[in-house]
XYZ file of C-alpha atoms in Angstrom:
566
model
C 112.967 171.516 56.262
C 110.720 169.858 53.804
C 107.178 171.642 53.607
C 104.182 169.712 54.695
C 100.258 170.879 54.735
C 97.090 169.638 56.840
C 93.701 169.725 55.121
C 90.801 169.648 57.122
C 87.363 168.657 55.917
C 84.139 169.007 57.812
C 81.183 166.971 56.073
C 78.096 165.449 56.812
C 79.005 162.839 58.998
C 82.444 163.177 59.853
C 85.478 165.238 60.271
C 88.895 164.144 58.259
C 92.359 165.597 58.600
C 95.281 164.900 55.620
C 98.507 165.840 55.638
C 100.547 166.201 52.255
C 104.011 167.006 51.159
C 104.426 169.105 48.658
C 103.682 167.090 45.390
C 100.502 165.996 46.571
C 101.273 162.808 48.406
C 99.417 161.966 51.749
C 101.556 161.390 54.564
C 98.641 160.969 57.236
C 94.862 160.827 57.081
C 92.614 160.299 59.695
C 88.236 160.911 60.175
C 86.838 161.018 63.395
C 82.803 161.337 63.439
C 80.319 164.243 64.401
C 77.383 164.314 65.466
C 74.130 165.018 63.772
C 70.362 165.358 65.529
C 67.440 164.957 63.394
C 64.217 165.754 66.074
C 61.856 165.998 63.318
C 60.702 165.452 59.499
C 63.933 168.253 57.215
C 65.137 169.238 60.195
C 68.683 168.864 60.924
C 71.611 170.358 63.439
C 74.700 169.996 64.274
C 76.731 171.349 67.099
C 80.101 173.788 66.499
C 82.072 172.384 69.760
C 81.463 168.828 68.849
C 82.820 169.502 65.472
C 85.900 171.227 66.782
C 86.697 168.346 69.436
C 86.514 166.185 65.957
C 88.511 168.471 63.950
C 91.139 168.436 66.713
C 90.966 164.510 66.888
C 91.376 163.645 63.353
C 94.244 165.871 62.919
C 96.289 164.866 65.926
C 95.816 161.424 64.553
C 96.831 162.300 61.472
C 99.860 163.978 62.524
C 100.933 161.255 65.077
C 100.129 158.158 61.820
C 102.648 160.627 59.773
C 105.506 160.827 62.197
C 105.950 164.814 61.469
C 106.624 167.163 64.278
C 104.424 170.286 64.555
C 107.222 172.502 63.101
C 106.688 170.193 59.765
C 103.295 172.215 59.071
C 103.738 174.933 56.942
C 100.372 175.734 56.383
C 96.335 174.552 56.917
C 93.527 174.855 55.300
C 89.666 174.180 56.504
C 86.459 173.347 54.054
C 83.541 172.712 55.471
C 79.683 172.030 54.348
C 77.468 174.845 53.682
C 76.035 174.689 56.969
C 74.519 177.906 59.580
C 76.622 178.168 62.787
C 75.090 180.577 65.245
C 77.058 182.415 67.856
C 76.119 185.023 70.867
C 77.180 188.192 71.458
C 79.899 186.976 73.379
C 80.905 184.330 71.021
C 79.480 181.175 72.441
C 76.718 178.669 70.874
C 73.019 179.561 70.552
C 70.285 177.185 70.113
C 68.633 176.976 66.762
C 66.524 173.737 68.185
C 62.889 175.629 69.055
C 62.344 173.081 71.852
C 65.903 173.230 73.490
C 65.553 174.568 76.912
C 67.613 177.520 78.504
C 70.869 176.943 78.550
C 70.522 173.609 75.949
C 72.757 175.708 73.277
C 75.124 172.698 72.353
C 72.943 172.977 68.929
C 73.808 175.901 67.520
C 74.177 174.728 64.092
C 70.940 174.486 60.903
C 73.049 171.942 58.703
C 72.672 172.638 55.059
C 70.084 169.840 54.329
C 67.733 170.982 56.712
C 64.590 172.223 54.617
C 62.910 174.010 58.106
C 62.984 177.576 56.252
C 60.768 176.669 53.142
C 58.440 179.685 53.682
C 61.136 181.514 54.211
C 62.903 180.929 50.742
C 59.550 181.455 48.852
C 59.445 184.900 50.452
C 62.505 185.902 49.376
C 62.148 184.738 46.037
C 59.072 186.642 45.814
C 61.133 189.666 45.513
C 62.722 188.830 42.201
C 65.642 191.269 43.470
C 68.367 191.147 40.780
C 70.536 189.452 43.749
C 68.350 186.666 42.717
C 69.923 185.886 39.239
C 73.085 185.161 40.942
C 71.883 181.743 42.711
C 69.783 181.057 39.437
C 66.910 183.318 39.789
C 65.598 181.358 43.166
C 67.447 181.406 46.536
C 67.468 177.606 48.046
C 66.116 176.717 51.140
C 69.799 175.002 52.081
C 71.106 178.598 52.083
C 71.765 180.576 54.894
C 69.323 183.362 54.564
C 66.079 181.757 54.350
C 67.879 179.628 58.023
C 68.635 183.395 59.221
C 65.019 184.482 58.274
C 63.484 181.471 60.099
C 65.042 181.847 63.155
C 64.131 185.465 63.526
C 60.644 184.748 62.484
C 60.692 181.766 64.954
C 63.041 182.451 67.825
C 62.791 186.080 68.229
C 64.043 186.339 72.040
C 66.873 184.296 70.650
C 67.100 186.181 67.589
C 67.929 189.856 69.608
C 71.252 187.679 71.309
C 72.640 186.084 68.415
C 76.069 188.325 67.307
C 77.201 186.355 64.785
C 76.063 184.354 61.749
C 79.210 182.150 60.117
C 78.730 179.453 57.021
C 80.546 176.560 58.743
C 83.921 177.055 56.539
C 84.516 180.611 57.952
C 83.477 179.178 61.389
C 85.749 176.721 61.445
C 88.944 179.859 60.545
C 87.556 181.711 63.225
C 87.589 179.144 65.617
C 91.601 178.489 64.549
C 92.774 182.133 64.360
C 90.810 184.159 66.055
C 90.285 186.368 63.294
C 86.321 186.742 61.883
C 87.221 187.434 58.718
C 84.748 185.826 55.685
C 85.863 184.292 52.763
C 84.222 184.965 48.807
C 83.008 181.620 48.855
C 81.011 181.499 51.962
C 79.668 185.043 51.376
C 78.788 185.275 47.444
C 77.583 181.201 46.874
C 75.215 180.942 50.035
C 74.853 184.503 51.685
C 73.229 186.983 48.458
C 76.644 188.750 48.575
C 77.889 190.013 45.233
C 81.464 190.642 44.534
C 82.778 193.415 42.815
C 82.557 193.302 38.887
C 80.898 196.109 37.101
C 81.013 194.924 33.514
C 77.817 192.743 35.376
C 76.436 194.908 38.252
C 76.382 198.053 38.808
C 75.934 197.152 42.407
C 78.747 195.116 44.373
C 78.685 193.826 47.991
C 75.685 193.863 50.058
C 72.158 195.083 48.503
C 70.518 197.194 51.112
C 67.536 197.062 49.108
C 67.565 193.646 49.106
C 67.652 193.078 52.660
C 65.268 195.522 53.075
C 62.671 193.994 50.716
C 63.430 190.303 52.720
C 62.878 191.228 56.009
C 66.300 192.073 57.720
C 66.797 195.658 57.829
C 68.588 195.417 60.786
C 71.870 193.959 59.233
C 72.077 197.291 56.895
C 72.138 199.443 60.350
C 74.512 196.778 61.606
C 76.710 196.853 58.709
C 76.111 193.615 58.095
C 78.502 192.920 61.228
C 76.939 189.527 62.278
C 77.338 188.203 58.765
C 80.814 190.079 57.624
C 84.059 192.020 58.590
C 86.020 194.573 56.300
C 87.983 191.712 55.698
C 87.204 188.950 52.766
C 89.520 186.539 51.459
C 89.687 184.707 48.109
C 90.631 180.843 48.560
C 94.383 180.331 49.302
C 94.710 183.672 51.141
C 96.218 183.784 54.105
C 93.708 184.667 57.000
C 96.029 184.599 59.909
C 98.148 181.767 62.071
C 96.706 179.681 64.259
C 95.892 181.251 67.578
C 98.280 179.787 70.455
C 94.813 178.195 72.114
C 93.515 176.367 69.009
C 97.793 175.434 68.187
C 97.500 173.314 71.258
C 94.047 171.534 70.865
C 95.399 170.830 67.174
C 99.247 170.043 68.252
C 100.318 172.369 65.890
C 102.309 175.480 66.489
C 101.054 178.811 66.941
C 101.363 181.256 63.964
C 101.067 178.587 61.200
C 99.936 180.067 58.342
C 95.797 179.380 58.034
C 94.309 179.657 54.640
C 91.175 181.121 53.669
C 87.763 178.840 54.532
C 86.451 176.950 51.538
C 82.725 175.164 51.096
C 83.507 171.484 50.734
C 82.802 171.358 47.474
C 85.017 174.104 46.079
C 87.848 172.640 48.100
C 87.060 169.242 45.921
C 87.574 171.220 42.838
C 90.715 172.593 44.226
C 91.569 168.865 44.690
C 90.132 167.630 41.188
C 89.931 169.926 38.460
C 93.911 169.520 37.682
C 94.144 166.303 37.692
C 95.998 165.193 34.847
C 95.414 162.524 32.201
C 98.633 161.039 30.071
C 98.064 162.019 26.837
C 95.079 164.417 27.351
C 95.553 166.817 29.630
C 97.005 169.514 28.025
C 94.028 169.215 25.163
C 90.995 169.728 27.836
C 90.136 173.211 28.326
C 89.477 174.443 31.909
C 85.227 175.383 30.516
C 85.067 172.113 29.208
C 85.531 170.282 32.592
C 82.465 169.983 35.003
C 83.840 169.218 38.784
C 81.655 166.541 40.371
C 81.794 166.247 43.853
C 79.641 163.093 44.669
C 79.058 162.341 48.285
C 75.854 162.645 50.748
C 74.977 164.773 47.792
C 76.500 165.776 44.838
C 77.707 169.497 43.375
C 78.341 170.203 39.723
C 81.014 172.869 39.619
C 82.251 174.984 36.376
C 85.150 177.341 36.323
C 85.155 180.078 33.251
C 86.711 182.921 32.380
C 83.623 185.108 31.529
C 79.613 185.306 33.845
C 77.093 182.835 32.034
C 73.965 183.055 33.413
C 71.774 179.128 33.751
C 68.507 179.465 35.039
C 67.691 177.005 38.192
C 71.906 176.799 38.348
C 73.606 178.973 40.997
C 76.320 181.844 40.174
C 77.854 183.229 38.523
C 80.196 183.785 41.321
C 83.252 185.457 40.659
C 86.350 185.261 42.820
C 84.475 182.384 44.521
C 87.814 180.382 43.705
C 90.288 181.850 41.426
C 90.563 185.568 40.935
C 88.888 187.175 37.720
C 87.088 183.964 37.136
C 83.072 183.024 38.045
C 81.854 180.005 38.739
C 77.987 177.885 38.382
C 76.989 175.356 40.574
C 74.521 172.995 39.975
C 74.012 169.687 42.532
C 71.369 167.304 43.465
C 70.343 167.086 47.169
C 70.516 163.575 47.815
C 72.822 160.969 45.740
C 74.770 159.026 48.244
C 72.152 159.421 50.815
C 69.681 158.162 48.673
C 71.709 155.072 47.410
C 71.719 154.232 51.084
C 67.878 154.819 51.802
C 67.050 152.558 48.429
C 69.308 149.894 49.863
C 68.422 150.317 53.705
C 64.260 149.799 53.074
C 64.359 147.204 50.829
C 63.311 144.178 52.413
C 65.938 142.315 50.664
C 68.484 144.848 52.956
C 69.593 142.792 56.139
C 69.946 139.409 54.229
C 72.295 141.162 51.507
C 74.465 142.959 54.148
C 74.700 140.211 55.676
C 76.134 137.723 52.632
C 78.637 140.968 52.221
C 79.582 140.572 55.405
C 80.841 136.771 54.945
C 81.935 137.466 51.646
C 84.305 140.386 53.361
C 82.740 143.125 50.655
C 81.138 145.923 50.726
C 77.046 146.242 49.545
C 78.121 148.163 46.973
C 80.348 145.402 45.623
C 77.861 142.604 46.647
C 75.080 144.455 44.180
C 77.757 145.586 41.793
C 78.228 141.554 41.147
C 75.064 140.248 41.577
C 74.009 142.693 38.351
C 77.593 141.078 36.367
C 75.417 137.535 37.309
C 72.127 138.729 36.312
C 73.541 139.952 32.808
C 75.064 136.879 32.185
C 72.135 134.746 33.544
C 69.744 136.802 30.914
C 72.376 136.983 28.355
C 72.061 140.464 28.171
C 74.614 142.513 25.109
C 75.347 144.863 28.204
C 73.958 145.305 31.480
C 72.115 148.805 32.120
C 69.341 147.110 29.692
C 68.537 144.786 32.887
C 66.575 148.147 34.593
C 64.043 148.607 31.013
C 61.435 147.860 33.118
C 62.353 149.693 35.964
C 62.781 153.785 36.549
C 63.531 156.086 39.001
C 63.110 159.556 39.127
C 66.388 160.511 42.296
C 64.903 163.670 43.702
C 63.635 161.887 47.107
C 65.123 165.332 49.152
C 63.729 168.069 46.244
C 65.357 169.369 43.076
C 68.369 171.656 43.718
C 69.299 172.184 39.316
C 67.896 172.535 37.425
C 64.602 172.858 38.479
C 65.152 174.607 41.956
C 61.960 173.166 43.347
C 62.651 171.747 46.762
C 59.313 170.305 46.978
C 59.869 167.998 43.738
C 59.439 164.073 45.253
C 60.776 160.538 44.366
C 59.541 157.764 42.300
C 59.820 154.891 41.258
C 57.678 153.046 38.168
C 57.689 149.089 37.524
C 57.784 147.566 41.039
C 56.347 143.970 41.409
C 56.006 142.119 44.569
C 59.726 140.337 44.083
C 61.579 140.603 47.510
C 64.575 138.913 46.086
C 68.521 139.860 45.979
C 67.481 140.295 42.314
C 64.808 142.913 43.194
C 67.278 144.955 45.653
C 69.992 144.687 42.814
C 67.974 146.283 39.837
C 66.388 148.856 41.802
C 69.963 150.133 43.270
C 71.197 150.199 39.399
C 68.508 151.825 38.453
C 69.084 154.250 41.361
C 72.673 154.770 39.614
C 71.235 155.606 36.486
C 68.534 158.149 37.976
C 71.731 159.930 39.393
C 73.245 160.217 35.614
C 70.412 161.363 34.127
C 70.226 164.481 36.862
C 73.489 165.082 36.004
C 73.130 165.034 32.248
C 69.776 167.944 32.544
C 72.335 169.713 34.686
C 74.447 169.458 31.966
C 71.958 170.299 29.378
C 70.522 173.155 31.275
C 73.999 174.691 30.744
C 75.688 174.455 27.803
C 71.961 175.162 26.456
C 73.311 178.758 28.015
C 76.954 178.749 26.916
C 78.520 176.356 28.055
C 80.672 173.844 26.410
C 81.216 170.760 29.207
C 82.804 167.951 27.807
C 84.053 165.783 30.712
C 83.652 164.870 34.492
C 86.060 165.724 36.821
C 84.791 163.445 39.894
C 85.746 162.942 43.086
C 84.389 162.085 46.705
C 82.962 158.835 48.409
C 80.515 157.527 45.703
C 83.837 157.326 43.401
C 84.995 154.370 44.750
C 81.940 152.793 43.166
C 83.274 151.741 40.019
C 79.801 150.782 38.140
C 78.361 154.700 39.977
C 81.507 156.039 37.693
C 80.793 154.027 34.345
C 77.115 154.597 34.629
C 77.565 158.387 35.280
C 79.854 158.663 31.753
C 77.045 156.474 29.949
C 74.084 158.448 31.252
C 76.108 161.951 30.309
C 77.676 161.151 27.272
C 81.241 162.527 28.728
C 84.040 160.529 29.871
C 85.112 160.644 33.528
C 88.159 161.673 34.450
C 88.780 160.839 38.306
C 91.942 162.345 40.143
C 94.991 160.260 42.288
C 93.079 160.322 45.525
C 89.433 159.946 44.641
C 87.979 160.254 48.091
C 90.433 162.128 49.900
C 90.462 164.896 46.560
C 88.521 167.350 49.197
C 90.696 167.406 51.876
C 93.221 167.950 49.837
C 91.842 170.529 48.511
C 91.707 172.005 52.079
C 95.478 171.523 52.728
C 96.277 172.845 49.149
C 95.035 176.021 50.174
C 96.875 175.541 53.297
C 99.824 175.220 50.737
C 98.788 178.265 49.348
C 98.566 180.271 52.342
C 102.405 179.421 53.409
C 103.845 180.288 50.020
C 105.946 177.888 50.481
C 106.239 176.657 46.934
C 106.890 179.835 44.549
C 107.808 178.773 40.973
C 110.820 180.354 39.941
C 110.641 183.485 38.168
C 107.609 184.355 40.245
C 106.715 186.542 43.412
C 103.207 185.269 43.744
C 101.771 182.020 42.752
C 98.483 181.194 41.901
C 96.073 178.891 43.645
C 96.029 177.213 40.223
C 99.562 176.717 40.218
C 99.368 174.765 43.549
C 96.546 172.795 42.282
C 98.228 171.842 38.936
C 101.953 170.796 40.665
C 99.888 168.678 43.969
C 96.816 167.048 42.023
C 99.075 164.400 40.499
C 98.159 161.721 37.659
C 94.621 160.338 37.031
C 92.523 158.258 34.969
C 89.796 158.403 32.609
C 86.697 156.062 32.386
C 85.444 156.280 28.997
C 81.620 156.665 27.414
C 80.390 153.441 26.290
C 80.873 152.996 22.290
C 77.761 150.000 22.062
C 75.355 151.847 19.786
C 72.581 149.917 21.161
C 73.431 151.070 24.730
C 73.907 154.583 24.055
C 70.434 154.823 22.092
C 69.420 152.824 24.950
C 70.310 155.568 27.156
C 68.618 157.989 25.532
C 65.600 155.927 25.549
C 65.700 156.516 29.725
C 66.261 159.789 29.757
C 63.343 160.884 28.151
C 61.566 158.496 30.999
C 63.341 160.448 33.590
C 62.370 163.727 31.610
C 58.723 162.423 31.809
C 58.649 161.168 35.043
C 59.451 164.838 36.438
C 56.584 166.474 33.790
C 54.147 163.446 35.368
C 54.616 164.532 39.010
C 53.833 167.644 37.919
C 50.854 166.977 36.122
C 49.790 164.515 39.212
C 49.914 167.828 41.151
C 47.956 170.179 39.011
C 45.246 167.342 38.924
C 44.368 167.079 42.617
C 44.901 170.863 43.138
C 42.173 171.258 39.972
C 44.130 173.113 37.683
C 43.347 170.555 34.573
């Protein structure tokens, strides 16, 4: 019987279910929504039942749109975003929401943009424990233990019933098998966990100390059980088959294979990085390419064989993906989000929806042609020089890398009182550009530490914006490279390691095959979107990153005035 795999992804907005046969192709995708409460100024939950009631939708529409039968799924994978999900001691939801009333615990989940625990991450960064310089010397506030911290320093009576912390991914396995098990990535990228490698700590697992020093002693008497089991998996392990219970809410059949939990951006890598380019693959070296995973936000993954250390960039993780191999992550908080907030408050907003509407385009593609019109109407030598005038400095959500300052602002320098489609137009390119130029000091920050990126491997929802993808290789300086399935290259991901976990697909002459393997055989074939070779426009480029550069020093220098430091 021919092997087939279901990915599941859990993101911001939406759960999405893929099935694939073993080269990569999708046989069945399907996204069902989720629910998300916002009750007040960086606060954000979510709710683990709703999620599962989505995760079970999408994928029973997924399998009925590919025609399979159950016994066609040989294996599935979850990924998830990097959110807190809070259980009792009995294994139900908990409340996170301080104003939910007893027996209101629907909203048991602190989603990872929620910035409620900001006194909570300066605490723990006060420590400078040498856990520390494995997130890039400061914990974020998206992480899960400044969320832990906060709720035991704000719902204490709720605090002595909780049994179990999960990161979302390892949730979601739980929920499916049964079996509590963590995975590498969940534990070492957003839980101060350090996996074993003496040649850089002496120290490996959990830091007593640590937690000491932070304010949760009671997990080292614990054992850390709310947070861990003896058992953690690398991605692509096998965790366990589906429990007969979570079979039938999924239509699946019980015992399938279930691989190891993945954050949602490490499962896009596992559906990126290997993408292959005619012609070029076989000359780019795994360090040289930078995973981009550009959605609601945007992570900036690197693979290497060896621990580089990037201050304000998280990792070195190893294991997070592939065995004997560490990882840095850099992102930026808000990049699709904040495309959508520049375009959704400008007064010009309802009016240009509206044209896209009867034109039958998106408002991506109605702005994407209106700046094609205003380059030709100004008979401009190429287009980014329409924005000279106007900047934007893209941290409206904080600075995740490489500054690591979540309290960093937005701005935006040469506004006039135009109202126009024009106005809208220019100040979502020069959104776009703001976006490249956070990349590129990502970028900087580290191969100014030893690394040697070269290219972007991109994926997720912004990629279908062709001028987002051209302007990100200008503002960087590397080419794109952009896999088959561009906004589906997470879920795949998912049901890669779903692959993975089955073993299904052993290349001959071998007993056990790499996660790498899988990825290089089911990525398929790509294509590249090259740097732009106008001289002009390149020194042009340059030109607005050292605005950017100075628009960050400025805010700074803003705040040091009114607090009376100059």
């Amino acid at each position: 019987m021919t092997p087939y795999y279901l990915g599941i992804d859990v993101g911001t907005g939406s759960a999405r279910a893929a099935i694939i046969d073993s080269s990569g192709t999708i046989c069945g995708l399907a996204i069902n929504d989720i629910q998300l409460w916002n009750p007040r100024a960086n606060y954000y939950e979510q709710s683990s039942e709703d999620i599962w009631s989505s995760v079970c939708l999408a994928a029973k529409a997924a399998m009925a749109q590919s025609g399979l039968k159950p016994a066609n799924i040989k294996g599935v994978g979850f990924d998830g975003t990097c959110s807190l999900v809070v259980l009792d001691r009995s294994g139900k939801p908990i409340s996170i929401d301080p104003e939910s009333s007893d027996g209101e615990n629907h909203r048991n989940i602190i989603l990872w943009a929620d910035h409620r625990a900001g006194k909570q991450a300066d605490k723990i960064n006060a420590t400078d424990h040498e856990v520390l310089k494995y997130v890039g010397g400061k914990v974020s506030v998206e992480m899960e233990l400044p969320k832990i911290l906060w709720i035991k320093e704000n719902l204490q009576e709720r605090w002595n019933k909780i049994g179990s912390f999960f990161d979302l991914p390892d949730f979601l396995t739980y929920r499916a098998t049964g079996n509590a098990s963590r995975s590498i990535c969940s534990l070492a990228c957003k839980c101060g966990y350090v996996p074993p490698d003496t040649s850089v700590s002496p120290q490996q697992g959990w830091h007593d100390d640590f937690f000491q020093s932070i304010g949760l002693a009671e997990f080292i008497n614990e054992n850390y059980s709310r947070m861990s089991t003896s058992q953690i998996f690398s991605a692509g392990q096998k965790v366990a088959g589906l429990s007969q219970y979570a079979a039938n809410e999924l239509g699946l059949l019980e015992g399938t294979p279930v691989s190891s939990g993945l954050i949602d951006a490490y499962a896009g890598i596992v559906g990126t990085l290997a993408a292959k380019i005619p012609g070029e693959c076989g000359n780019i070296l795994m360090e040289q390419r930078l995973a981009v995973i550009a959605g609601t936000s945007s992570c900036h993954i690197l693979m290497i064989n060896r621990p580089l250390f990037v201050d304000g960039v998280w990792g070195p993780y190893r294991d997070a993906l592939l065995r004997g191999h560490w990882l840095n992550e850099g992102g930026q908080s808000a990049t699709g989000k904040l495309i959508d907030w520049i375009i959704d408050t400008h007064p010009f907003s309802i009016q240009a929806k509206t044209l896209a509407d009867e034109k039958g385009i998106s408002i991506y593609d109605l702005l994407n042609e209106h700046i094609n019109t205003l380059q030709k109407r100004q008979n401009l030598p190429f287009s980014s020089k329409l924005t000279k005038d106007l900047h934007v400095y893209p941290d409206f959500h904080g600075n995740r890398s490489p500054l690591s300052d979540p309290t960093l602002c937005g701005a935006i320098v040469g506004l006039t009182l135009d109202v126009s489609l024009d106005a809208l137009a220019l100040l979502y390119y020069s959104t776009l550009q703001s976006i490249g130029y956070g990349t590129r000091h990502i970028i900087e920050a580290m191969n100014n530490s030893g690394h040697n990126i070269k290219y972007l491997y991109m994926s997720g929802g912004l990629c279908k914006n062709e001028l987002f993808v051209k302007t990100m290789a200008d503002a960087t300086k590397c080419p794109v490279v952009l896999p088959k399935y561009v906004e589906a290259s997470v879920v795949i991901g998912a049901a890669i390691c779903g692959a993975s976990a089955s073993e299904a697909m052993p290349i001959d002459g071998d007993k056990r095959t790499t996660l790498w393997d899988f990825m290089e055989r089911m990525n398929g074939t790509g294509q590249i979107v090259a740097t732009t070779a106008i001289s002009d426009e390149i020194e042009y480029n340059e030109r607005k990153y050292m605005v950017y550069l100075n628009m960050w020093k400025d805010q700074i220098h803003y705040r040091h005035i009114i607090e009376g430091k100059n």
